[in-house]
């Protein structure tokens, strides 16, 4: 209803948020909506008031187990026996969000692989390389199979471990400071 009381839900909705249908009627919309969506909810309610509809609107619901479920809502005002209600359709977008993240990671990985800059990843403790992009491999003349398991000291024998680690400390501290500044 217009106050957020859940008047009618189907089995799919109940399953989505982890409740039995009869349990849901003891809850309100606000019980399953994280507080962080308060402002956005007000925007959607204003849209509903103004145009008699809202959405699509992405948010999360609180599952019975406490986890957050990403959903997409669309809705409109309906009238039954002179009373106004909010009719909403809810789509579970967990898979869509996972796919979106996966696609973004794949695109990022491809950009790193194709970068004109040399990019190396190695374990600081052991100094063993874990990754190098195509440019780095081409420039040093190794395949990825040959390269992983090596250390910078294998590639540049003139480096001494102690001196090499001293070179890394300012670089690492600089990156850490930038990360702390961004958070």
Short mmCIF file of C-alpha atoms in Angstrom, two decimals:
data_model
loop_
_atom_site.label_atom_id
_atom_site.label_comp_id
_atom_site.label_asym_id
_atom_site.label_seq_id
_atom_site.Cartn_x
_atom_site.Cartn_y
_atom_site.Cartn_z
CA UNK A 1 0.00 0.00 0.00
CA UNK A 2 1.02 3.64 -0.01
CA UNK A 3 2.58 3.26 3.47
CA UNK A 4 4.87 0.39 2.45
CA UNK A 5 2.82 -2.47 3.87
CA UNK A 6 3.13 -5.54 1.68
CA UNK A 7 -0.42 -6.46 0.65
CA UNK A 8 0.15 -9.21 -1.91
CA UNK A 9 3.34 -11.04 -2.91
CA UNK A 10 3.90 -14.13 -5.02
CA UNK A 11 6.11 -17.18 -4.37
CA UNK A 12 8.91 -15.86 -6.60
CA UNK A 13 9.15 -12.69 -4.54
CA UNK A 14 9.13 -14.65 -1.29
CA UNK A 15 11.87 -16.93 -2.58
CA UNK A 16 13.94 -13.95 -3.73
CA UNK A 17 14.11 -12.49 -0.22
CA UNK A 18 14.18 -15.84 1.60
CA UNK A 19 10.83 -15.76 3.39
CA UNK A 20 7.63 -17.76 3.25
CA UNK A 21 4.73 -15.78 1.80
CA UNK A 22 2.89 -15.66 5.15
CA UNK A 23 6.03 -14.30 6.88
CA UNK A 24 6.29 -11.43 4.41
CA UNK A 25 2.92 -9.99 5.39
CA UNK A 26 4.40 -9.23 8.82
CA UNK A 27 7.05 -7.05 7.13
CA UNK A 28 6.88 -3.71 5.43
CA UNK A 29 8.78 -2.53 2.38
CA UNK A 30 11.02 -0.57 4.74
CA UNK A 31 12.01 -3.74 6.65
CA UNK A 32 13.59 -5.21 3.52
CA UNK A 33 15.10 -1.98 2.19
CA UNK A 34 18.60 -1.02 3.38
CA UNK A 35 18.81 2.39 5.02
CA UNK A 36 21.38 3.52 2.46
CA UNK A 37 18.56 3.78 -0.12
CA UNK A 38 16.50 6.31 1.87
CA UNK A 39 17.24 9.28 -0.39
CA UNK A 40 16.77 7.30 -3.59
CA UNK A 41 13.51 5.90 -2.29
CA UNK A 42 12.22 9.45 -1.75
CA UNK A 43 13.12 10.31 -5.35
CA UNK A 44 11.19 7.26 -6.58
CA UNK A 45 8.18 8.15 -4.40
CA UNK A 46 8.17 11.69 -5.84
CA UNK A 47 8.27 10.23 -9.33
CA UNK A 48 5.40 7.95 -8.39
CA UNK A 49 3.39 10.87 -7.06
CA UNK A 50 4.10 13.04 -10.10
CA UNK A 51 3.73 10.54 -12.96
CA UNK A 52 1.92 7.63 -11.28
CA UNK A 53 4.94 5.41 -12.13
CA UNK A 54 8.55 4.86 -11.17
CA UNK A 55 11.57 2.96 -12.41
CA UNK A 56 13.43 1.25 -13.64
CA UNK A 57 15.19 1.56 -10.32
CA UNK A 58 18.14 -0.58 -9.19
CA UNK A 59 18.63 -1.16 -5.50
CA UNK A 60 19.03 -4.03 -3.05
CA UNK A 61 16.69 -5.91 -0.76
CA UNK A 62 17.70 -7.38 2.57
CA UNK A 63 17.39 -11.17 2.38
CA UNK A 64 16.16 -13.04 5.47
CA UNK A 65 19.74 -14.25 6.04
CA UNK A 66 21.00 -10.63 6.05
CA UNK A 67 22.66 -10.67 2.63
CA UNK A 68 21.81 -8.03 0.06
CA UNK A 69 20.03 -9.01 -3.16
CA UNK A 70 20.40 -6.68 -6.18
CA UNK A 71 17.01 -5.99 -7.76
CA UNK A 72 15.46 -3.79 -10.44
CA UNK A 73 12.03 -2.35 -9.72
CA UNK A 74 9.38 -0.83 -11.93
CA UNK A 75 6.02 0.23 -10.64
CA UNK A 76 2.90 2.24 -10.97
CA UNK A 77 -0.11 3.36 -8.98
CA UNK A 78 -3.17 1.18 -9.26
CA UNK A 79 -6.57 1.74 -7.67
CA UNK A 80 -8.72 -1.04 -6.21
CA UNK A 81 -12.07 -0.26 -4.57
CA UNK A 82 -11.13 3.39 -4.27
CA UNK A 83 -7.80 2.63 -2.53
CA UNK A 84 -4.44 3.43 -4.09
CA UNK A 85 -1.69 0.82 -4.14
CA UNK A 86 1.81 0.64 -5.55
CA UNK A 87 2.08 -2.26 -7.99
CA UNK A 88 5.72 -3.24 -8.51
CA UNK A 89 7.51 -5.76 -10.64
CA UNK A 90 10.82 -6.89 -9.20
CA UNK A 91 13.63 -8.45 -11.20
CA UNK A 92 16.53 -10.28 -9.56
CA UNK A 93 19.58 -8.76 -11.25
CA UNK A 94 22.22 -10.73 -9.36
CA UNK A 95 23.30 -12.45 -12.57
CA UNK A 96 23.23 -9.20 -14.54
CA UNK A 97 25.45 -7.47 -11.98
CA UNK A 98 27.86 -10.42 -11.89
CA UNK A 99 28.00 -10.48 -15.67
CA UNK A 100 28.60 -6.71 -15.76
CA UNK A 101 31.49 -7.00 -13.28
CA UNK A 102 32.90 -9.95 -15.20
CA UNK A 103 32.72 -8.04 -18.49
CA UNK A 104 34.43 -5.01 -16.93
CA UNK A 105 37.19 -7.23 -15.53
CA UNK A 106 37.68 -8.91 -18.90
CA UNK A 107 37.90 -5.52 -20.63
CA UNK A 108 40.40 -4.28 -18.02
CA UNK A 109 42.51 -7.42 -18.41
CA UNK A 110 42.54 -6.97 -22.19
CA UNK A 111 43.63 -3.32 -21.83
CA UNK A 112 46.46 -4.38 -19.53
CA UNK A 113 47.53 -7.17 -21.91
CA UNK A 114 47.56 -4.80 -24.90
CA UNK A 115 49.11 -1.81 -23.12
CA UNK A 116 52.18 -0.26 -24.77
CA UNK A 117 53.69 0.05 -21.29
CA UNK A 118 55.45 -2.87 -19.69
CA UNK A 119 53.37 -4.24 -16.84
CA UNK A 120 54.77 -6.79 -14.40
CA UNK A 121 53.22 -8.34 -11.33
CA UNK A 122 55.38 -10.14 -8.85
CA UNK A 123 55.15 -11.39 -5.31
CA UNK A 124 56.99 -8.97 -3.04
CA UNK A 125 58.03 -11.65 -0.54
CA UNK A 126 59.58 -14.07 -3.03
CA UNK A 127 60.08 -11.60 -5.90
CA UNK A 128 58.66 -14.28 -8.22
CA UNK A 129 56.87 -12.89 -11.26
CA UNK A 130 53.21 -13.85 -11.49
CA UNK A 131 52.33 -11.95 -14.66
CA UNK A 132 53.72 -9.80 -17.46
CA UNK A 133 51.75 -8.21 -20.29
CA UNK A 134 52.49 -8.76 -23.99
CA UNK A 135 54.71 -5.66 -24.28
CA UNK A 136 56.86 -6.69 -21.33
CA UNK A 137 57.27 -10.24 -22.63
CA UNK A 138 58.16 -8.99 -26.09
CA UNK A 139 60.75 -6.56 -24.72
CA UNK A 140 62.46 -9.09 -22.47
CA UNK A 141 62.18 -11.94 -24.97
CA UNK A 142 60.43 -14.58 -22.86
CA UNK A 143 57.17 -16.49 -23.15
CA UNK A 144 54.75 -16.24 -20.22
CA UNK A 145 55.53 -19.87 -19.34
CA UNK A 146 59.27 -19.13 -19.17
CA UNK A 147 58.72 -15.87 -17.36
CA UNK A 148 56.45 -16.88 -14.50
CA UNK A 149 58.57 -18.35 -11.77
CA UNK A 150 61.51 -16.06 -12.54
CA UNK A 151 62.49 -13.01 -10.50
CA UNK A 152 63.76 -9.57 -11.55
CA UNK A 153 67.17 -10.79 -10.34
CA UNK A 154 67.07 -13.56 -12.97
CA UNK A 155 66.46 -11.02 -15.72
CA UNK A 156 68.84 -8.35 -14.47
CA UNK A 157 71.69 -10.20 -12.72
CA UNK A 158 73.35 -6.87 -11.91
CA UNK A 159 70.54 -6.27 -9.39
CA UNK A 160 71.34 -7.41 -5.89
CA UNK A 161 68.30 -8.44 -3.86
CA UNK A 162 68.88 -6.03 -1.00
CA UNK A 163 69.38 -3.05 -3.33
CA UNK A 164 66.42 -4.07 -5.48
CA UNK A 165 64.12 -4.20 -2.45
CA UNK A 166 65.38 -0.76 -1.38
CA UNK A 167 64.34 0.55 -4.81
CA UNK A 168 60.84 -0.91 -4.35
CA UNK A 169 60.08 0.55 -0.92
CA UNK A 170 59.62 4.17 -2.08
CA UNK A 171 57.50 2.98 -5.02
CA UNK A 172 55.29 0.87 -2.76
CA UNK A 173 54.97 3.61 -0.14
CA UNK A 174 54.00 6.10 -2.85
CA UNK A 175 51.26 3.75 -4.12
CA UNK A 176 50.01 3.11 -0.57
CA UNK A 177 49.80 6.86 0.12
CA UNK A 178 47.82 7.39 -3.09
CA UNK A 179 45.46 4.56 -2.18
CA UNK A 180 44.93 5.93 1.33
CA UNK A 181 44.29 9.39 -0.09
CA UNK A 182 41.63 8.00 -2.47
CA UNK A 183 39.68 6.10 0.20
#
